[in-house]
């Protein structure tokens, strides 16, 4: 909280904090391979360039246009790509890298290798990519969720750390970017270190997905169907659950105090709206927006979502590239009319009774009527976590840390229908005060004095993750740099820079899987008991 500026009045103090500074380059900066050149791959490549002390050295992507976009923007520019800078799939890269190392050992002059990989492929591929990279011993940042099943999460854990009694030899991080926003890092400091509201009693956290974002990603897009992706709670809110656990229950990095896990987990939710019986009568039998008479009036018109000027912005531009990768080539070539035509042609694509079922499930149909898709994930869900008092043994903790292990509840509400897109809000109630946050400002109200203190951390206006993408990238690359150039151990860099262990990462995901168990079985899950039966037996 250093270098901040304060403005005080009789009953209020306003604190404004500066933006984080870009890291200085070392003589041998971290070199990063991006595996998966979709929206998340592009986001991390941009974060590496803008805020870190690393360089994007290579890209792995089967779709040529996506691969070339990252290459031309962040790696080779206007020249032709060199050996080791682009690969069509991760197997091709692993094969090349193993041969490169043999060539280097034989004294041959070879391209420089990479230090780490950012894995940004589809969720169901995470385990296979992590396991394929295991022989290379690269540092890994894997996009969230870690995997769509608990079994795969445990499998990843074992591939990274086969022997739990041996210290890890490489860094591992997951894209739980909410831990790394300036806003949330300050919030945790205020709650856990400064204890500005005393003991935490209750938390209510809202994730407003955004009506158009939900339609793009969870009705028409990659995460619309649980059988080919994952539940929306895992795909969209695993880092919200992780955030709640980290803010109010997770032990400090390196602490010998055991994790304070919830005792009970309950959840309710369903696919409320995007179903065939909600379809307006005027839409008739139409299955595609561009051939529907109701389209001009429809809020969910694909044409409207991807072209309307009032929705224009970074999100819409990113969605256009997802729908129609070739649009990038048209824009680069200065042909906006061709870009618009290519987009509309892609939106016209549809499936019918004659389309093979496999093709329907594996492709995305971004022009499909939202009431006629094959989506089945929740568009509204609530999760409640309840902790019990859990003191530790005498001599293991201070009175301050004992307060962190008191009973409390936390509620997450995922809402599809909102104007805000991922601009989360959190209310935290303590014994001595309360905190209201909206991602931009943290307002602390002191019950005893009546004083109000407003904190304004740096927030990038065009980043729905509130600088979390850049924060995670900075932390991960700084950890690599300290290991590579300054002799810091992997264990210390993991603890001091990344701030969470692999076990911590798994815990955040386990809470989500338990919540889904509670929702589907309509029961309250005894989490410690569930954890023993479902997770620990995997080790």
Coordinates of C-alpha atoms in Angstrom, one line a residue:
X1 CA 0.0 0.0 0.0
X2 CA 3.0 2.2 -0.4
X3 CA 3.2 5.2 -2.8
X4 CA -0.6 5.9 -2.5
X5 CA -2.2 9.3 -2.3
X6 CA -4.8 10.0 0.5
X7 CA -7.5 12.6 0.6
X8 CA -9.4 12.9 3.9
X9 CA -12.5 14.7 5.1
X10 CA -14.2 14.7 8.5
X11 CA -15.9 11.3 7.9
X12 CA -14.2 9.8 4.9
X13 CA -10.7 9.0 3.5
X14 CA -10.0 8.2 -0.1
X15 CA -6.9 6.2 -1.1
X16 CA -5.7 6.0 -4.7
X17 CA -3.0 3.5 -5.6
X18 CA -0.8 3.7 -8.7
X19 CA -0.6 1.0 -11.5
X20 CA 2.0 -1.7 -11.2
X21 CA 5.2 -1.1 -13.0
X22 CA 6.5 -3.2 -15.9
X23 CA 9.2 -5.5 -14.8
X24 CA 12.8 -4.7 -15.9
X25 CA 14.4 -7.1 -18.4
X26 CA 17.2 -9.4 -17.3
X27 CA 20.2 -10.3 -19.5
X28 CA 18.4 -13.6 -20.2
X29 CA 14.7 -12.9 -20.1
X30 CA 12.2 -15.7 -19.6
X31 CA 11.1 -17.2 -22.9
X32 CA 7.6 -18.4 -23.2
X33 CA 5.7 -20.8 -25.5
X34 CA 2.0 -20.1 -26.1
X35 CA 0.1 -23.4 -26.6
X36 CA -3.3 -22.5 -28.0
X37 CA -3.8 -19.2 -29.9
X38 CA -7.4 -18.5 -29.1
X39 CA -8.7 -15.6 -27.1
X40 CA -6.9 -16.6 -23.9
X41 CA -3.6 -17.3 -25.7
X42 CA -3.8 -13.8 -27.3
X43 CA -4.6 -12.3 -23.9
X44 CA -1.5 -13.8 -22.2
X45 CA 0.7 -13.0 -25.2
X46 CA -0.3 -9.4 -24.9
X47 CA 0.2 -9.4 -21.1
X48 CA 3.7 -10.9 -21.6
X49 CA 4.6 -8.1 -24.0
X50 CA 3.0 -5.2 -22.0
X51 CA 3.8 -5.9 -18.4
X52 CA 6.4 -8.6 -17.9
X53 CA 10.1 -9.1 -18.4
X54 CA 9.6 -12.0 -20.7
X55 CA 9.3 -12.7 -24.5
X56 CA 6.9 -14.8 -26.5
X57 CA 9.3 -17.2 -28.2
X58 CA 6.9 -19.6 -29.9
X59 CA 3.3 -20.6 -30.6
X60 CA 1.5 -23.9 -31.0
X61 CA -1.9 -23.8 -32.8
X62 CA -3.5 -26.0 -35.5
X63 CA -5.5 -23.1 -37.1
X64 CA -3.1 -21.3 -39.4
X65 CA -4.8 -17.9 -39.1
X66 CA -4.7 -17.9 -35.3
X67 CA -1.1 -19.1 -35.2
X68 CA 0.0 -16.4 -37.6
X69 CA -1.8 -13.7 -35.7
X70 CA 0.1 -14.3 -32.5
X71 CA 3.3 -14.9 -34.6
X72 CA 3.1 -11.7 -36.5
X73 CA 2.0 -9.6 -33.5
X74 CA 4.3 -10.9 -30.8
X75 CA 7.1 -13.1 -32.3
X76 CA 8.3 -12.7 -35.9
X77 CA 6.6 -9.6 -37.1
X78 CA 7.0 -8.9 -40.8
X79 CA 9.8 -11.5 -41.3
X80 CA 9.2 -15.2 -41.9
X81 CA 9.1 -17.5 -38.8
X82 CA 12.3 -19.2 -37.8
X83 CA 12.9 -22.8 -36.7
X84 CA 11.2 -23.4 -33.3
X85 CA 8.8 -20.4 -33.5
X86 CA 5.7 -22.1 -34.7
X87 CA 4.1 -25.6 -34.4
X88 CA 0.8 -27.0 -35.5
X89 CA 0.2 -29.1 -32.3
X90 CA 1.9 -29.8 -29.0
X91 CA 3.1 -33.3 -30.0
X92 CA 5.1 -31.7 -32.9
X93 CA 6.6 -29.3 -30.4
X94 CA 7.6 -31.9 -27.9
X95 CA 9.2 -34.1 -30.6
X96 CA 11.1 -31.1 -31.9
X97 CA 12.3 -30.0 -28.5
X98 CA 13.6 -33.4 -27.5
X99 CA 15.6 -33.5 -30.8
X100 CA 16.8 -30.0 -30.2
X101 CA 18.2 -31.0 -26.9
X102 CA 20.0 -34.0 -28.3
X103 CA 21.4 -31.8 -31.0
X104 CA 22.6 -29.3 -28.4
X105 CA 24.2 -32.0 -26.3
X106 CA 26.1 -33.2 -29.4
X107 CA 27.5 -29.7 -29.8
X108 CA 25.4 -28.6 -32.7
X109 CA 24.3 -25.0 -32.9
X110 CA 20.5 -24.9 -32.3
X111 CA 17.8 -22.3 -31.6
X112 CA 17.4 -21.3 -28.0
X113 CA 14.7 -23.2 -26.1
X114 CA 11.9 -21.9 -24.0
X115 CA 11.6 -21.7 -20.2
X116 CA 7.9 -22.1 -19.8
X117 CA 4.6 -22.8 -21.5
X118 CA 1.2 -21.1 -21.2
X119 CA -1.4 -23.8 -21.9
X120 CA -4.5 -22.2 -23.4
X121 CA -6.1 -25.1 -25.2
X122 CA -9.6 -26.4 -24.5
X123 CA -10.2 -27.5 -20.9
X124 CA -10.6 -31.2 -21.8
X125 CA -7.1 -31.2 -23.4
X126 CA -5.2 -29.7 -20.4
X127 CA -4.3 -33.0 -18.8
X128 CA -2.9 -34.5 -22.0
X129 CA -0.8 -31.4 -22.8
X130 CA 0.6 -31.2 -19.2
X131 CA 1.5 -34.9 -19.3
X132 CA 3.1 -34.6 -22.7
X133 CA 5.2 -31.7 -21.5
X134 CA 6.3 -33.5 -18.3
X135 CA 9.6 -34.9 -19.8
X136 CA 10.7 -31.4 -20.7
X137 CA 10.4 -30.1 -17.1
X138 CA 9.2 -26.7 -18.3
X139 CA 7.5 -24.3 -16.0
X140 CA 3.8 -24.3 -16.7
X141 CA 0.9 -21.9 -16.5
X142 CA -2.3 -23.7 -17.3
X143 CA -5.5 -21.8 -18.1
X144 CA -8.4 -22.3 -15.8
X145 CA -10.2 -24.6 -15.1
X146 CA -7.3 -27.0 -14.5
X147 CA -9.4 -29.8 -15.9
X148 CA -13.1 -30.7 -16.3
X149 CA -13.0 -33.6 -13.9
X150 CA -11.5 -34.2 -10.4
X151 CA -9.8 -37.3 -11.8
X152 CA -8.0 -35.2 -14.4
X153 CA -7.0 -32.6 -11.8
X154 CA -5.5 -35.3 -9.7
X155 CA -3.8 -36.7 -12.8
X156 CA -2.2 -33.3 -13.5
X157 CA -1.1 -33.1 -9.9
X158 CA 0.7 -36.5 -10.2
X159 CA 2.3 -35.6 -13.5
X160 CA 3.7 -32.4 -12.0
X161 CA 4.7 -33.9 -8.6
X162 CA 4.9 -37.7 -8.8
X163 CA 6.4 -37.9 -5.4
X164 CA 4.8 -35.6 -2.8
X165 CA 7.8 -36.0 -0.5
X166 CA 10.1 -34.5 -3.1
X167 CA 10.4 -30.8 -3.7
X168 CA 9.1 -29.7 -7.1
X169 CA 11.6 -28.9 -9.9
X170 CA 9.4 -26.5 -11.9
X171 CA 6.8 -23.9 -11.3
X172 CA 3.1 -24.5 -11.8
X173 CA 0.4 -21.9 -11.9
X174 CA -3.2 -22.0 -13.0
X175 CA -5.2 -19.1 -14.6
X176 CA -7.0 -18.2 -11.3
X177 CA -6.4 -14.6 -12.3
X178 CA -8.7 -13.1 -9.6
X179 CA -6.0 -13.8 -7.0
X180 CA -3.6 -11.4 -8.9
X181 CA -5.7 -8.3 -9.4
X182 CA -4.4 -5.2 -7.6
X183 CA -8.0 -4.9 -6.2
X184 CA -8.2 -8.4 -4.7
X185 CA -4.6 -8.4 -3.4
X186 CA -5.3 -5.3 -1.5
X187 CA -8.7 -6.7 -0.4
X188 CA -7.0 -9.8 1.1
X189 CA -4.4 -7.6 2.9
X190 CA -7.2 -5.5 4.4
X191 CA -9.1 -8.6 5.5
X192 CA -6.5 -11.0 6.7
X193 CA -3.5 -8.9 7.6
X194 CA -5.0 -5.5 8.7
X195 CA -8.3 -7.1 9.9
X196 CA -10.1 -3.8 9.2
X197 CA -13.5 -5.3 9.8
X198 CA -12.5 -7.8 12.6
X199 CA -13.6 -11.4 12.2
X200 CA -15.2 -12.2 8.9
X201 CA -18.8 -13.4 9.5
X202 CA -20.4 -13.5 6.0
X203 CA -19.6 -12.9 2.4
X204 CA -21.9 -12.4 -0.6
X205 CA -20.2 -12.5 -4.0
X206 CA -21.9 -11.9 -7.4
X207 CA -20.5 -12.8 -10.8
X208 CA -22.5 -11.0 -13.5
X209 CA -21.6 -13.0 -16.6
X210 CA -23.3 -10.6 -19.0
X211 CA -26.3 -11.5 -21.1
X212 CA -24.4 -11.3 -24.4
X213 CA -21.3 -12.9 -23.0
X214 CA -23.3 -15.9 -21.7
X215 CA -25.0 -16.3 -25.1
X216 CA -21.7 -16.2 -26.9
X217 CA -19.8 -18.6 -24.6
X218 CA -22.4 -20.8 -22.9
X219 CA -25.3 -21.0 -25.3
X220 CA -23.6 -21.0 -28.7
X221 CA -20.0 -21.4 -27.8
X222 CA -17.3 -23.8 -26.5
X223 CA -18.8 -24.1 -23.0
X224 CA -22.4 -24.7 -23.9
X225 CA -22.6 -28.4 -23.2
X226 CA -21.4 -30.1 -20.1
X227 CA -20.5 -33.4 -21.9
X228 CA -18.0 -31.7 -24.2
X229 CA -16.7 -29.0 -21.8
X230 CA -17.7 -28.7 -18.2
X231 CA -20.5 -27.3 -15.9
X232 CA -20.7 -23.5 -16.2
X233 CA -19.8 -23.2 -12.6
X234 CA -16.5 -24.8 -13.3
X235 CA -15.9 -23.1 -16.6
X236 CA -16.9 -19.6 -15.6
X237 CA -16.8 -19.4 -11.8
X238 CA -14.0 -21.8 -10.6
X239 CA -11.9 -18.7 -9.9
X240 CA -14.8 -17.0 -8.1
X241 CA -15.0 -20.0 -5.7
X242 CA -11.2 -20.0 -5.5
X243 CA -11.3 -16.2 -4.7
X244 CA -13.7 -16.8 -1.8
X245 CA -11.5 -19.6 -0.4
X246 CA -8.4 -17.5 -0.8
X247 CA -9.8 -14.3 0.7
X248 CA -11.3 -15.7 3.8
X249 CA -9.9 -19.2 4.5
X250 CA -6.7 -20.2 2.7
X251 CA -3.5 -20.1 4.8
X252 CA -0.7 -17.7 3.9
X253 CA 1.9 -19.2 1.5
X254 CA 4.4 -21.3 3.4
X255 CA 2.3 -21.4 6.5
X256 CA 2.3 -24.6 8.6
X257 CA -1.3 -24.0 9.6
X258 CA -3.6 -26.5 7.8
X259 CA -6.2 -25.2 5.4
X260 CA -9.5 -24.1 7.0
X261 CA -12.0 -25.9 4.6
X262 CA -15.8 -25.4 4.6
X263 CA -17.8 -28.0 6.6
X264 CA -20.9 -27.8 4.4
X265 CA -21.5 -27.0 0.7
X266 CA -24.9 -26.5 -0.9
X267 CA -25.9 -25.3 -4.3
X268 CA -29.0 -24.7 -6.5
X269 CA -29.3 -23.7 -10.1
X270 CA -30.5 -24.8 -13.5
X271 CA -30.8 -23.9 -17.2
X272 CA -33.7 -21.5 -16.6
X273 CA -34.1 -19.5 -19.8
X274 CA -32.3 -20.7 -22.9
X275 CA -34.7 -23.6 -23.7
X276 CA -37.0 -24.3 -26.6
X277 CA -40.2 -23.6 -24.6
X278 CA -39.0 -20.0 -24.2
X279 CA -38.9 -19.4 -28.0
X280 CA -41.1 -16.5 -29.2
X281 CA -44.0 -17.6 -31.4
X282 CA -42.9 -15.1 -34.1
X283 CA -39.7 -17.0 -34.6
X284 CA -41.6 -20.0 -35.8
X285 CA -39.5 -22.9 -37.0
X286 CA -36.4 -20.9 -37.7
X287 CA -33.2 -22.3 -36.2
X288 CA -30.7 -19.6 -37.4
X289 CA -30.8 -15.9 -36.7
X290 CA -30.1 -14.8 -40.2
X291 CA -33.1 -16.6 -41.6
X292 CA -35.5 -15.7 -38.8
X293 CA -38.4 -13.2 -39.2
X294 CA -38.1 -12.3 -35.5
X295 CA -34.4 -11.5 -35.7
X296 CA -34.7 -7.7 -35.9
X297 CA -36.7 -7.7 -32.6
X298 CA -34.6 -10.4 -30.9
X299 CA -32.3 -9.3 -28.1
X300 CA -30.2 -12.4 -28.7
X301 CA -29.8 -12.0 -32.5
X302 CA -26.4 -13.2 -33.5
X303 CA -26.2 -10.4 -36.0
X304 CA -26.9 -7.8 -33.3
X305 CA -24.4 -9.3 -30.7
X306 CA -21.5 -9.4 -33.2
X307 CA -22.2 -6.2 -35.2
X308 CA -24.3 -3.7 -33.2
X309 CA -22.5 -0.5 -32.6
X310 CA -23.9 0.0 -29.1
X311 CA -22.2 -3.3 -28.1
X312 CA -18.9 -2.5 -29.7
X313 CA -15.8 -2.8 -27.6
X314 CA -13.0 -5.2 -26.7
X315 CA -15.4 -8.1 -25.9
X316 CA -17.2 -7.8 -29.2
X317 CA -14.0 -7.6 -31.1
X318 CA -12.6 -10.7 -29.4
X319 CA -15.8 -12.6 -30.0
X320 CA -15.7 -11.8 -33.7
X321 CA -12.2 -13.3 -33.9
X322 CA -13.6 -16.4 -32.2
X323 CA -16.5 -16.7 -34.6
X324 CA -14.5 -16.0 -37.7
X325 CA -10.7 -16.2 -37.4
X326 CA -10.2 -15.1 -41.0
X327 CA -11.6 -11.7 -40.1
X328 CA -8.2 -10.8 -38.8
X329 CA -6.6 -11.2 -42.2
X330 CA -9.4 -9.0 -43.8
X331 CA -8.9 -6.2 -41.2
X332 CA -5.1 -6.4 -41.5
X333 CA -5.4 -6.1 -45.3
X334 CA -7.7 -3.0 -44.9
X335 CA -10.8 -4.7 -46.2
X336 CA -13.5 -4.0 -43.6
X337 CA -16.3 -4.9 -46.0
X338 CA -14.8 -8.3 -46.6
X339 CA -14.4 -8.8 -42.9
X340 CA -18.1 -8.1 -42.3
X341 CA -19.1 -10.4 -45.2
X342 CA -17.0 -13.2 -43.8
X343 CA -18.5 -12.8 -40.4
X344 CA -22.1 -12.9 -41.7
X345 CA -21.4 -15.9 -43.8
X346 CA -20.0 -17.7 -40.8
X347 CA -23.1 -16.8 -38.8
X348 CA -25.3 -18.2 -41.5
X349 CA -23.9 -21.7 -40.9
X350 CA -26.4 -24.1 -39.2
X351 CA -27.1 -27.7 -38.6
X352 CA -30.1 -29.8 -39.4
X353 CA -31.4 -33.4 -39.0
X354 CA -28.9 -34.6 -41.7
X355 CA -25.9 -33.2 -39.8
X356 CA -23.9 -35.9 -38.0
X357 CA -24.4 -35.8 -34.2
X358 CA -20.7 -35.8 -33.6
X359 CA -20.3 -32.7 -35.8
X360 CA -23.1 -30.9 -34.1
X361 CA -21.5 -31.5 -30.7
X362 CA -18.0 -30.6 -31.7
X363 CA -18.6 -27.4 -33.7
X364 CA -19.7 -24.0 -32.5
X365 CA -22.8 -22.6 -34.3
X366 CA -22.6 -18.9 -33.4
X367 CA -25.6 -18.0 -35.6
X368 CA -27.9 -20.6 -34.1
X369 CA -31.2 -19.6 -32.4
X370 CA -30.5 -19.5 -28.6
X371 CA -33.8 -21.4 -28.0
X372 CA -32.8 -24.2 -30.4
X373 CA -29.2 -25.0 -29.5
X374 CA -27.9 -28.2 -27.8
X375 CA -26.8 -26.2 -24.7
X376 CA -27.4 -27.7 -21.2
X377 CA -25.4 -25.7 -18.7
X378 CA -26.8 -23.6 -15.9
X379 CA -27.6 -19.9 -16.6
X380 CA -28.2 -19.2 -12.9
X381 CA -26.6 -20.8 -9.9
X382 CA -26.0 -20.1 -6.2
X383 CA -23.4 -21.8 -4.0
X384 CA -23.2 -21.5 -0.2
X385 CA -20.1 -22.5 1.7
X386 CA -20.3 -22.8 5.5
X387 CA -17.3 -23.0 7.9
X388 CA -17.3 -24.1 11.5
X389 CA -15.0 -23.0 14.3
X390 CA -11.8 -24.9 13.8
X391 CA -9.0 -24.0 16.3
X392 CA -5.6 -25.5 15.7
X393 CA -3.4 -27.1 18.3
X394 CA -1.9 -25.0 21.1
X395 CA 1.3 -23.3 20.0
X396 CA 0.7 -23.6 16.3
X397 CA -1.0 -20.3 15.7
X398 CA -1.4 -16.8 17.1
X399 CA -4.7 -15.3 18.3
X400 CA -4.9 -13.4 15.0
X401 CA -4.7 -16.5 12.9
X402 CA -7.2 -18.3 15.2
X403 CA -9.7 -15.6 14.2
X404 CA -9.3 -16.7 10.6
X405 CA -10.6 -20.1 11.5
X406 CA -13.9 -19.0 13.0
X407 CA -17.3 -19.9 11.7
X408 CA -18.5 -18.0 8.7
X409 CA -20.5 -18.3 5.5
X410 CA -19.9 -17.3 1.9
X411 CA -22.3 -17.2 -1.0
X412 CA -21.6 -17.1 -4.7
X413 CA -24.3 -16.1 -7.1
X414 CA -23.7 -16.6 -10.9
X415 CA -26.1 -14.5 -13.0
X416 CA -26.3 -14.8 -16.8
X417 CA -28.6 -11.8 -17.2
X418 CA -26.7 -8.6 -16.4
X419 CA -25.5 -5.6 -18.3
X420 CA -22.1 -5.8 -16.6
X421 CA -19.7 -8.4 -18.0
X422 CA -17.7 -10.1 -15.3
X423 CA -17.6 -6.9 -13.2
X424 CA -17.9 -8.7 -9.9
X425 CA -19.2 -7.2 -6.7
X426 CA -18.6 -8.5 -3.2
X427 CA -20.1 -7.6 0.2
X428 CA -18.1 -8.7 3.3
X429 CA -19.5 -8.4 6.8
X430 CA -17.3 -8.6 9.9
X431 CA -17.6 -8.1 13.6
X432 CA -16.2 -4.5 13.5
X433 CA -17.2 -3.3 10.1
X434 CA -18.2 -4.1 6.5
X435 CA -16.7 -3.9 3.1
X436 CA -18.4 -3.3 -0.3
X437 CA -16.4 -3.8 -3.5
X438 CA -17.2 -3.5 -7.2
X439 CA -13.9 -4.4 -8.7
X440 CA -12.9 -0.7 -8.9
X441 CA -13.3 0.5 -5.4
X442 CA -13.1 -1.1 -1.9
X443 CA -15.2 0.8 0.6
X444 CA -14.5 0.0 4.3
X445 CA -17.1 1.1 6.9
X446 CA -15.9 1.1 10.5
X447 CA -18.8 0.4 13.0
X448 CA -17.1 1.9 16.0
X449 CA -16.0 5.2 14.5
X450 CA -18.5 5.6 11.7
X451 CA -15.5 6.4 9.4
X452 CA -15.5 5.3 5.8
X453 CA -12.4 4.6 3.8
X454 CA -12.5 4.2 0.0
X455 CA -9.5 2.5 -1.7
X456 CA -9.1 2.8 -5.5
X457 CA -6.5 0.3 -6.8
X458 CA -5.5 0.5 -10.5
X459 CA -8.0 -1.0 -12.9
X460 CA -7.6 -1.4 -16.6
X461 CA -10.9 -0.3 -18.1
X462 CA -10.7 -2.8 -21.1
X463 CA -9.8 -5.8 -18.9
X464 CA -12.8 -7.8 -17.6
X465 CA -10.4 -9.5 -15.1
X466 CA -9.4 -6.2 -13.6
X467 CA -5.7 -6.6 -14.5
X468 CA -5.7 -10.1 -13.2
X469 CA -4.3 -11.5 -16.5
X470 CA -1.4 -9.1 -16.3
X471 CA -1.0 -9.6 -12.6
X472 CA -0.7 -13.4 -13.0
X473 CA 1.6 -13.0 -15.9
X474 CA 3.9 -10.6 -14.0
X475 CA 4.0 -13.0 -11.0
X476 CA 4.7 -16.1 -13.1
X477 CA 7.4 -14.5 -15.2
X478 CA 9.1 -12.8 -12.2
X479 CA 9.2 -16.3 -10.6
X480 CA 10.9 -17.7 -13.7
X481 CA 13.3 -14.8 -13.9
X482 CA 14.4 -15.3 -10.2
X483 CA 15.0 -19.0 -10.8
X484 CA 16.8 -18.5 -14.1
X485 CA 18.9 -15.5 -13.4
X486 CA 19.1 -15.0 -9.6
X487 CA 19.5 -18.5 -8.1
X488 CA 16.2 -18.6 -6.3
X489 CA 14.8 -22.1 -5.6
X490 CA 11.6 -23.3 -7.3
X491 CA 10.0 -23.7 -3.9
X492 CA 10.7 -20.2 -2.8
X493 CA 9.6 -18.7 -6.1
X494 CA 6.4 -20.7 -6.1
X495 CA 5.6 -19.5 -2.6
X496 CA 6.8 -15.9 -2.8
X497 CA 5.8 -14.9 -6.3
X498 CA 3.0 -17.2 -7.4
X499 CA 1.6 -17.4 -3.9
X500 CA -0.1 -20.7 -3.9
X501 CA 0.9 -24.4 -4.1
X502 CA -0.4 -27.1 -6.4
X503 CA -2.5 -28.4 -3.5
X504 CA -4.1 -25.0 -3.1
X505 CA -5.0 -25.0 -6.8
X506 CA -6.6 -28.5 -6.4
X507 CA -8.5 -27.3 -3.4
X508 CA -10.2 -24.5 -5.2
X509 CA -11.3 -26.9 -7.9
X510 CA -12.5 -29.5 -5.4
X511 CA -14.9 -27.0 -3.9
X512 CA -16.5 -26.6 -7.3
X513 CA -16.9 -30.3 -7.9
X514 CA -18.4 -30.7 -4.4
X515 CA -20.8 -27.8 -5.2
X516 CA -21.9 -29.6 -8.4
X517 CA -22.4 -32.8 -6.4
X518 CA -24.7 -30.8 -4.0
X519 CA -26.7 -29.2 -6.8
X520 CA -27.3 -32.4 -8.8
X521 CA -28.1 -34.5 -5.7
X522 CA -30.1 -31.7 -4.0
X523 CA -28.2 -32.4 -0.8
X524 CA -25.8 -30.6 1.5
X525 CA -22.3 -32.0 1.0
X526 CA -20.1 -32.7 4.1
X527 CA -17.0 -31.3 2.4
X528 CA -14.3 -32.8 4.6
X529 CA -15.9 -36.2 4.3
X530 CA -16.3 -35.8 0.5
X531 CA -12.7 -34.7 0.3
X532 CA -11.4 -37.8 2.0
X533 CA -13.5 -40.1 -0.2
X534 CA -13.3 -38.4 -3.6
X535 CA -9.9 -36.7 -3.7
X536 CA -7.5 -38.1 -1.2
X537 CA -8.0 -41.6 -2.4
X538 CA -6.6 -40.5 -5.7
X539 CA -3.2 -40.0 -4.2

